[in-house]
Amino acid sequence: MIKTIRFVRDRFSLLPKLKQLNIERCGVDEDGDPFVKLKDGYIFYGLSPRAKDRKFYNLLSKDIKAQLPFECMRVAQDIVIRFIEGGLKYSGPKKNSIYDVKEGDTVAEMGAYMGYYSMKMAKVVGEKGRCIAIEPMPNNLRLLYKNIEQNSLNNCSIVPCGVWNKKDELDFFRKEGDNQSGSALMKGEKKEQLLIPVNSLDNILAENNVEECHQMVIQLNGVEIEALEGLNKILPKNLAIAARYDREGLDTISHIQNQLQEKGYSSKVISRRYIFATQA
């Protein structure tokens, strides 16, 4: 019941924010991908709406609908949630809660999903900085590549793999139709199964010639512990971690905080499930 109330509340909070988007044009391209282009020049390609999204779309005012057709509604919603708001979860703590990315920084995000927040970081760090966007799921990767290429973000490198504590291949499980739910641990009925290459963060950073990282965002649907096991050689100065899933017999938050302490970080928990850490 509480989750339902929060979902409805969050949905309603989107309404005025969608109205504030400075949309230049939107539509569906030759690939069948809906897109929204903002007046600042950024263009976002994303997912088509689902039938259940129609009810929310009907809540929009006529002036918003005039510039935002239903086919592009989900893209506009994701722009607000991921590019503008930039939270570890919508209505949750911001990814930059303890560190604001600066021009010239090297930053990394996993999973980067369709790349909206990586686009934002790449914009901020500029030509002298770098952004590493890590994403394992094929459908998301297609849109991630498209968004980075169409916005000419040459300072953003895409790494097409999952994050683990070593180089390997793992079965990933995803709820059918849910592009956000890919995980190596969340097995269950009625889930799509894909064999995905994985690698450690040490290897990923080394292979991309990263010598220093100022901010790293870790959102991995339950394998944050393994990600930190494989992060030992180049320690980011700041970490934002979504640790939303416990395992049987294990307190994920406490375990991750212990890992961070052993690596020399000071950390704090915000909103019970989100850990922010800084090199002590």
CSV table of C-alpha atoms in Angstrom, one decimal:
chain,number,residue,atom,x,y,z
A,1,MET,CA,0.0,0.0,0.0
A,2,ILE,CA,2.8,2.4,0.9
A,3,LYS,CA,4.7,1.7,-2.3
A,4,THR,CA,1.5,2.4,-4.3
A,5,ILE,CA,1.0,5.7,-2.6
A,6,ARG,CA,4.6,6.7,-3.3
A,7,PHE,CA,4.2,5.7,-6.9
A,8,VAL,CA,1.1,7.8,-7.4
A,9,ARG,CA,2.7,10.7,-5.5
A,10,ASP,CA,5.8,10.5,-7.7
A,11,ARG,CA,3.7,10.4,-10.9
A,12,PHE,CA,1.8,13.5,-9.9
A,13,SER,CA,5.0,15.3,-9.0
A,14,LEU,CA,6.2,14.8,-12.7
A,15,LEU,CA,3.3,16.9,-14.1
A,16,PRO,CA,4.7,20.4,-13.5
A,17,LYS,CA,8.2,19.3,-14.4
A,18,LEU,CA,7.1,18.0,-17.8
A,19,LYS,CA,5.5,21.4,-18.4
A,20,GLN,CA,8.8,23.1,-17.7
A,21,LEU,CA,10.7,21.1,-20.4
A,22,ASN,CA,11.9,23.4,-23.2
A,23,ILE,CA,10.9,21.1,-26.0
A,24,GLU,CA,11.9,22.2,-29.5
A,25,ARG,CA,10.4,19.1,-31.3
A,26,CYS,CA,9.6,15.5,-30.8
A,27,GLY,CA,8.4,12.5,-32.7
A,28,VAL,CA,9.3,9.0,-33.9
A,29,ASP,CA,12.4,8.5,-36.2
A,30,GLU,CA,12.9,6.0,-39.0
A,31,ASP,CA,14.1,3.4,-36.6
A,32,GLY,CA,10.8,3.6,-34.7
A,33,ASP,CA,12.5,5.2,-31.7
A,34,PRO,CA,10.6,8.1,-30.0
A,35,PHE,CA,12.7,11.2,-29.4
A,36,VAL,CA,12.5,14.6,-27.7
A,37,LYS,CA,14.8,17.4,-28.7
A,38,LEU,CA,15.2,20.3,-26.3
A,39,LYS,CA,15.8,23.9,-27.2
A,40,ASP,CA,19.3,23.7,-25.8
A,41,GLY,CA,20.2,21.3,-28.6
A,42,TYR,CA,20.2,18.0,-26.7
A,43,ILE,CA,18.2,15.2,-28.3
A,44,PHE,CA,17.1,12.1,-26.3
A,45,TYR,CA,16.0,8.8,-27.8
A,46,GLY,CA,14.2,6.4,-25.6
A,47,LEU,CA,11.4,3.9,-25.1
A,48,SER,CA,7.9,3.7,-26.5
A,49,PRO,CA,5.1,4.1,-24.0
A,50,ARG,CA,3.2,1.1,-22.6
A,51,ALA,CA,-0.6,0.8,-22.7
A,52,LYS,CA,-0.7,1.5,-18.9
A,53,ASP,CA,1.0,4.9,-19.5
A,54,ARG,CA,-2.1,6.2,-21.2
A,55,LYS,CA,-3.8,6.8,-17.9
A,56,PHE,CA,-1.0,9.1,-16.8
A,57,TYR,CA,-0.8,10.8,-20.2
A,58,ASN,CA,-4.5,11.7,-19.9
A,59,LEU,CA,-3.7,13.7,-16.8
A,60,LEU,CA,-1.5,16.1,-18.7
A,61,SER,CA,-2.9,19.5,-19.6
A,62,LYS,CA,-3.9,20.3,-23.2
A,63,ASP,CA,-0.9,22.7,-23.7
A,64,ILE,CA,1.6,19.9,-22.7
A,65,LYS,CA,-0.2,17.4,-25.0
A,66,ALA,CA,0.0,19.9,-27.8
A,67,GLN,CA,3.8,19.7,-27.8
A,68,LEU,CA,4.3,16.2,-26.4
A,69,PRO,CA,2.5,13.4,-28.3
A,70,PHE,CA,1.8,10.2,-26.4
A,71,GLU,CA,4.5,8.3,-28.3
A,72,CYS,CA,7.1,10.6,-26.7
A,73,MET,CA,5.7,10.8,-23.2
A,74,ARG,CA,8.0,8.2,-21.7
A,75,VAL,CA,11.1,9.8,-23.2
A,76,ALA,CA,10.1,13.2,-21.7
A,77,GLN,CA,9.4,11.5,-18.3
A,78,ASP,CA,12.9,9.9,-18.4
A,79,ILE,CA,14.5,13.3,-19.2
A,80,VAL,CA,13.0,14.7,-16.0
A,81,ILE,CA,13.9,11.7,-13.9
A,82,ARG,CA,17.4,10.9,-15.2
A,83,PHE,CA,18.8,14.0,-16.9
A,84,ILE,CA,17.3,16.9,-14.9
A,85,GLU,CA,16.6,15.3,-11.5
A,86,GLY,CA,19.5,12.8,-11.6
A,87,GLY,CA,18.5,10.7,-8.6
A,88,LEU,CA,19.7,7.2,-7.6
A,89,LYS,CA,15.9,6.7,-7.6
A,90,TYR,CA,13.2,9.2,-8.6
A,91,SER,CA,12.3,11.3,-5.5
A,92,GLY,CA,15.4,9.7,-3.8
A,93,PRO,CA,18.8,11.2,-3.1
A,94,LYS,CA,20.6,12.8,-6.0
A,95,LYS,CA,23.7,11.1,-7.5
A,96,ASN,CA,25.6,14.3,-6.8
A,97,SER,CA,24.5,14.6,-3.2
A,98,ILE,CA,28.0,14.8,-1.8
A,99,TYR,CA,30.0,15.8,-4.9
A,100,ASP,CA,29.2,18.1,-7.8
A,101,VAL,CA,31.0,17.0,-11.0
A,102,LYS,CA,33.3,19.7,-12.4
A,103,GLU,CA,34.8,20.6,-15.7
A,104,GLY,CA,37.8,18.4,-16.4
A,105,ASP,CA,36.7,15.5,-14.1
A,106,THR,CA,36.8,11.8,-15.0
A,107,VAL,CA,33.5,10.2,-14.1
A,108,ALA,CA,31.9,6.7,-14.5
A,109,GLU,CA,28.3,5.4,-14.3
A,110,MET,CA,27.0,1.9,-14.2
A,111,GLY,CA,24.4,0.8,-15.3
A,112,ALA,CA,24.1,3.8,-17.6
A,113,TYR,CA,20.8,2.5,-19.0
A,114,MET,CA,20.0,4.8,-22.0
A,115,GLY,CA,22.7,7.3,-21.1
A,116,TYR,CA,20.7,10.3,-19.9
A,117,TYR,CA,22.7,10.9,-16.8
A,118,SER,CA,26.0,10.1,-18.5
A,119,MET,CA,25.0,12.7,-21.1
A,120,LYS,CA,24.5,15.2,-18.2
A,121,MET,CA,27.9,14.4,-16.7
A,122,ALA,CA,29.7,14.5,-20.1
A,123,LYS,CA,28.2,17.9,-20.7
A,124,VAL,CA,29.5,19.2,-17.3
A,125,VAL,CA,33.1,17.7,-17.5
A,126,GLY,CA,33.5,19.1,-21.0
A,127,GLU,CA,36.2,18.4,-23.6
A,128,LYS,CA,38.9,18.2,-21.0
A,129,GLY,CA,37.0,15.6,-18.9
A,130,ARG,CA,35.8,12.0,-19.6
A,131,CYS,CA,32.7,10.0,-18.9
A,132,ILE,CA,32.7,6.2,-18.8
A,133,ALA,CA,29.2,4.7,-19.3
A,134,ILE,CA,28.9,1.0,-18.4
A,135,GLU,CA,25.8,-0.9,-19.5
A,136,PRO,CA,25.3,-4.6,-20.0
A,137,MET,CA,21.8,-5.0,-21.6
A,138,PRO,CA,21.6,-5.1,-25.4
A,139,ASN,CA,18.4,-3.1,-25.8
A,140,ASN,CA,19.6,-0.4,-23.6
A,141,LEU,CA,23.0,-0.3,-25.3
A,142,ARG,CA,21.5,0.4,-28.6
A,143,LEU,CA,19.8,3.5,-27.3
A,144,LEU,CA,22.9,4.4,-25.2
A,145,TYR,CA,25.1,4.4,-28.3
A,146,LYS,CA,22.5,6.4,-30.3
A,147,ASN,CA,22.2,9.1,-27.6
A,148,ILE,CA,25.9,9.5,-27.2
A,149,GLU,CA,26.5,9.6,-31.0
A,150,GLN,CA,23.6,11.9,-31.9
A,151,ASN,CA,24.7,14.4,-29.3
A,152,SER,CA,28.4,14.2,-30.4
A,153,LEU,CA,29.6,13.5,-26.9
A,154,ASN,CA,33.1,12.4,-27.9
A,155,ASN,CA,34.3,12.6,-24.3
A,156,CYS,CA,32.0,9.7,-23.4
A,157,SER,CA,33.2,6.1,-23.7
A,158,ILE,CA,30.7,3.3,-23.7
A,159,VAL,CA,31.6,-0.1,-22.1
A,160,PRO,CA,29.2,-2.8,-23.2
A,161,CYS,CA,29.4,-5.3,-20.3
A,162,GLY,CA,28.2,-6.0,-16.8
A,163,VAL,CA,30.2,-5.4,-13.7
A,164,TRP,CA,31.4,-8.2,-11.5
A,165,ASN,CA,34.5,-9.1,-9.5
A,166,LYS,CA,36.4,-10.7,-12.4
A,167,LYS,CA,36.2,-11.1,-16.2
A,168,ASP,CA,33.5,-13.8,-17.0
A,169,GLU,CA,30.2,-14.4,-18.6
A,170,LEU,CA,27.0,-14.6,-16.5
A,171,ASP,CA,23.3,-15.2,-17.0
A,172,PHE,CA,21.3,-12.0,-16.5
A,173,PHE,CA,17.7,-12.1,-15.7
A,174,ARG,CA,15.2,-9.4,-16.6
A,175,LYS,CA,11.5,-9.0,-16.1
A,176,GLU,CA,9.9,-9.1,-19.6
A,177,GLY,CA,9.3,-5.6,-20.9
A,178,ASP,CA,11.3,-4.0,-18.1
A,179,ASN,CA,14.5,-2.5,-19.5
A,180,GLN,CA,15.7,-1.5,-16.0
A,181,SER,CA,15.4,-4.8,-14.2
A,182,GLY,CA,18.5,-6.7,-15.6
A,183,SER,CA,20.4,-8.5,-12.8
A,184,ALA,CA,22.8,-11.4,-12.4
A,185,LEU,CA,21.1,-12.3,-9.1
A,186,MET,CA,17.3,-11.7,-9.4
A,187,LYS,CA,16.2,-15.0,-10.8
A,188,GLY,CA,12.5,-15.8,-10.9
A,189,GLU,CA,9.6,-17.0,-13.0
A,190,LYS,CA,8.6,-15.2,-16.2
A,191,LYS,CA,12.0,-13.6,-16.5
A,192,GLU,CA,14.0,-13.3,-19.7
A,193,GLN,CA,17.5,-14.8,-19.5
A,194,LEU,CA,20.5,-13.5,-21.4
A,195,LEU,CA,24.2,-14.5,-21.3
A,196,ILE,CA,26.2,-11.2,-20.7
A,197,PRO,CA,29.9,-10.6,-20.6
A,198,VAL,CA,31.1,-9.1,-17.3
A,199,ASN,CA,34.3,-7.6,-16.0
A,200,SER,CA,35.8,-6.1,-12.9
A,201,LEU,CA,36.0,-2.3,-12.4
A,202,ASP,CA,39.8,-2.6,-12.1
A,203,ASN,CA,39.9,-4.1,-15.6
A,204,ILE,CA,37.3,-1.7,-17.1
A,205,LEU,CA,39.1,1.4,-15.9
A,206,ALA,CA,42.5,0.0,-17.0
A,207,GLU,CA,41.3,-0.9,-20.4
A,208,ASN,CA,39.9,2.6,-20.8
A,209,ASN,CA,43.1,4.2,-19.7
A,210,VAL,CA,41.6,5.8,-16.6
A,211,GLU,CA,44.2,6.8,-14.1
A,212,GLU,CA,42.0,8.9,-11.8
A,213,CYS,CA,38.2,8.9,-11.2
A,214,HIS,CA,36.5,11.8,-9.4
A,215,GLN,CA,33.0,10.4,-9.2
A,216,MET,CA,31.6,6.9,-9.7
A,217,VAL,CA,27.9,6.0,-9.7
A,218,ILE,CA,27.1,2.3,-8.9
A,219,GLN,CA,23.6,1.0,-9.7
A,220,LEU,CA,23.7,-2.7,-10.3
A,221,ASN,CA,20.5,-4.3,-9.1
A,222,GLY,CA,22.0,-6.3,-6.3
A,223,VAL,CA,25.7,-7.0,-7.3
A,224,GLU,CA,27.2,-3.8,-5.7
A,225,ILE,CA,29.2,-6.1,-3.4
A,226,GLU,CA,30.9,-7.9,-6.2
A,227,ALA,CA,31.5,-4.6,-8.0
A,228,LEU,CA,33.4,-3.3,-5.0
A,229,GLU,CA,35.4,-6.6,-4.7
A,230,GLY,CA,36.8,-5.8,-8.1
A,231,LEU,CA,37.6,-2.2,-7.4
A,232,ASN,CA,41.1,-2.0,-5.7
A,233,LYS,CA,43.7,-0.4,-8.0
A,234,ILE,CA,42.1,3.0,-9.0
A,235,LEU,CA,39.8,4.1,-6.2
A,236,PRO,CA,37.3,6.9,-7.2
A,237,LYS,CA,37.5,9.9,-4.9
A,238,ASN,CA,33.7,9.9,-4.5
A,239,LEU,CA,31.1,7.1,-4.8
A,240,ALA,CA,27.3,7.1,-5.0
A,241,ILE,CA,25.9,3.6,-4.5
A,242,ALA,CA,22.3,2.4,-4.8
A,243,ALA,CA,22.2,-0.6,-2.5
A,244,ARG,CA,18.5,-1.4,-2.7
A,245,TYR,CA,18.5,-5.2,-2.4
A,246,ASP,CA,19.3,-7.4,0.6
A,247,ARG,CA,20.4,-11.0,0.2
A,248,GLU,CA,19.3,-13.8,2.4
A,249,GLY,CA,21.2,-13.6,5.7
A,250,LEU,CA,23.2,-10.5,4.7
A,251,ASP,CA,22.7,-6.9,5.5
A,252,THR,CA,23.8,-5.3,2.2
A,253,ILE,CA,24.2,-1.8,3.6
A,254,SER,CA,26.4,-2.8,6.5
A,255,HIS,CA,28.5,-5.2,4.3
A,256,ILE,CA,29.1,-2.4,1.7
A,257,GLN,CA,30.1,0.1,4.4
A,258,ASN,CA,32.6,-2.4,5.8
A,259,GLN,CA,34.0,-2.9,2.3
A,260,LEU,CA,34.3,0.9,1.9
A,261,GLN,CA,36.0,1.3,5.3
A,262,GLU,CA,38.6,-1.3,4.4
A,263,LYS,CA,39.3,0.7,1.2
A,264,GLY,CA,39.8,3.9,3.1
A,265,TYR,CA,36.5,5.6,2.6
A,266,SER,CA,34.3,7.4,5.0
A,267,SER,CA,30.6,6.8,4.1
A,268,LYS,CA,27.1,7.7,5.1
A,269,VAL,CA,23.7,6.3,4.3
A,270,ILE,CA,20.9,8.5,3.0
A,271,SER,CA,17.2,7.3,2.8
A,272,ARG,CA,18.2,3.9,4.2
A,273,ARG,CA,19.3,2.4,0.9
A,274,TYR,CA,21.8,4.8,-0.7
A,275,ILE,CA,25.4,5.0,0.3
A,276,PHE,CA,27.7,7.9,-0.4
A,277,ALA,CA,31.4,7.6,0.2
A,278,THR,CA,34.5,9.9,0.0
A,279,GLN,CA,38.1,8.9,0.3
A,280,ALA,CA,39.1,9.6,3.9
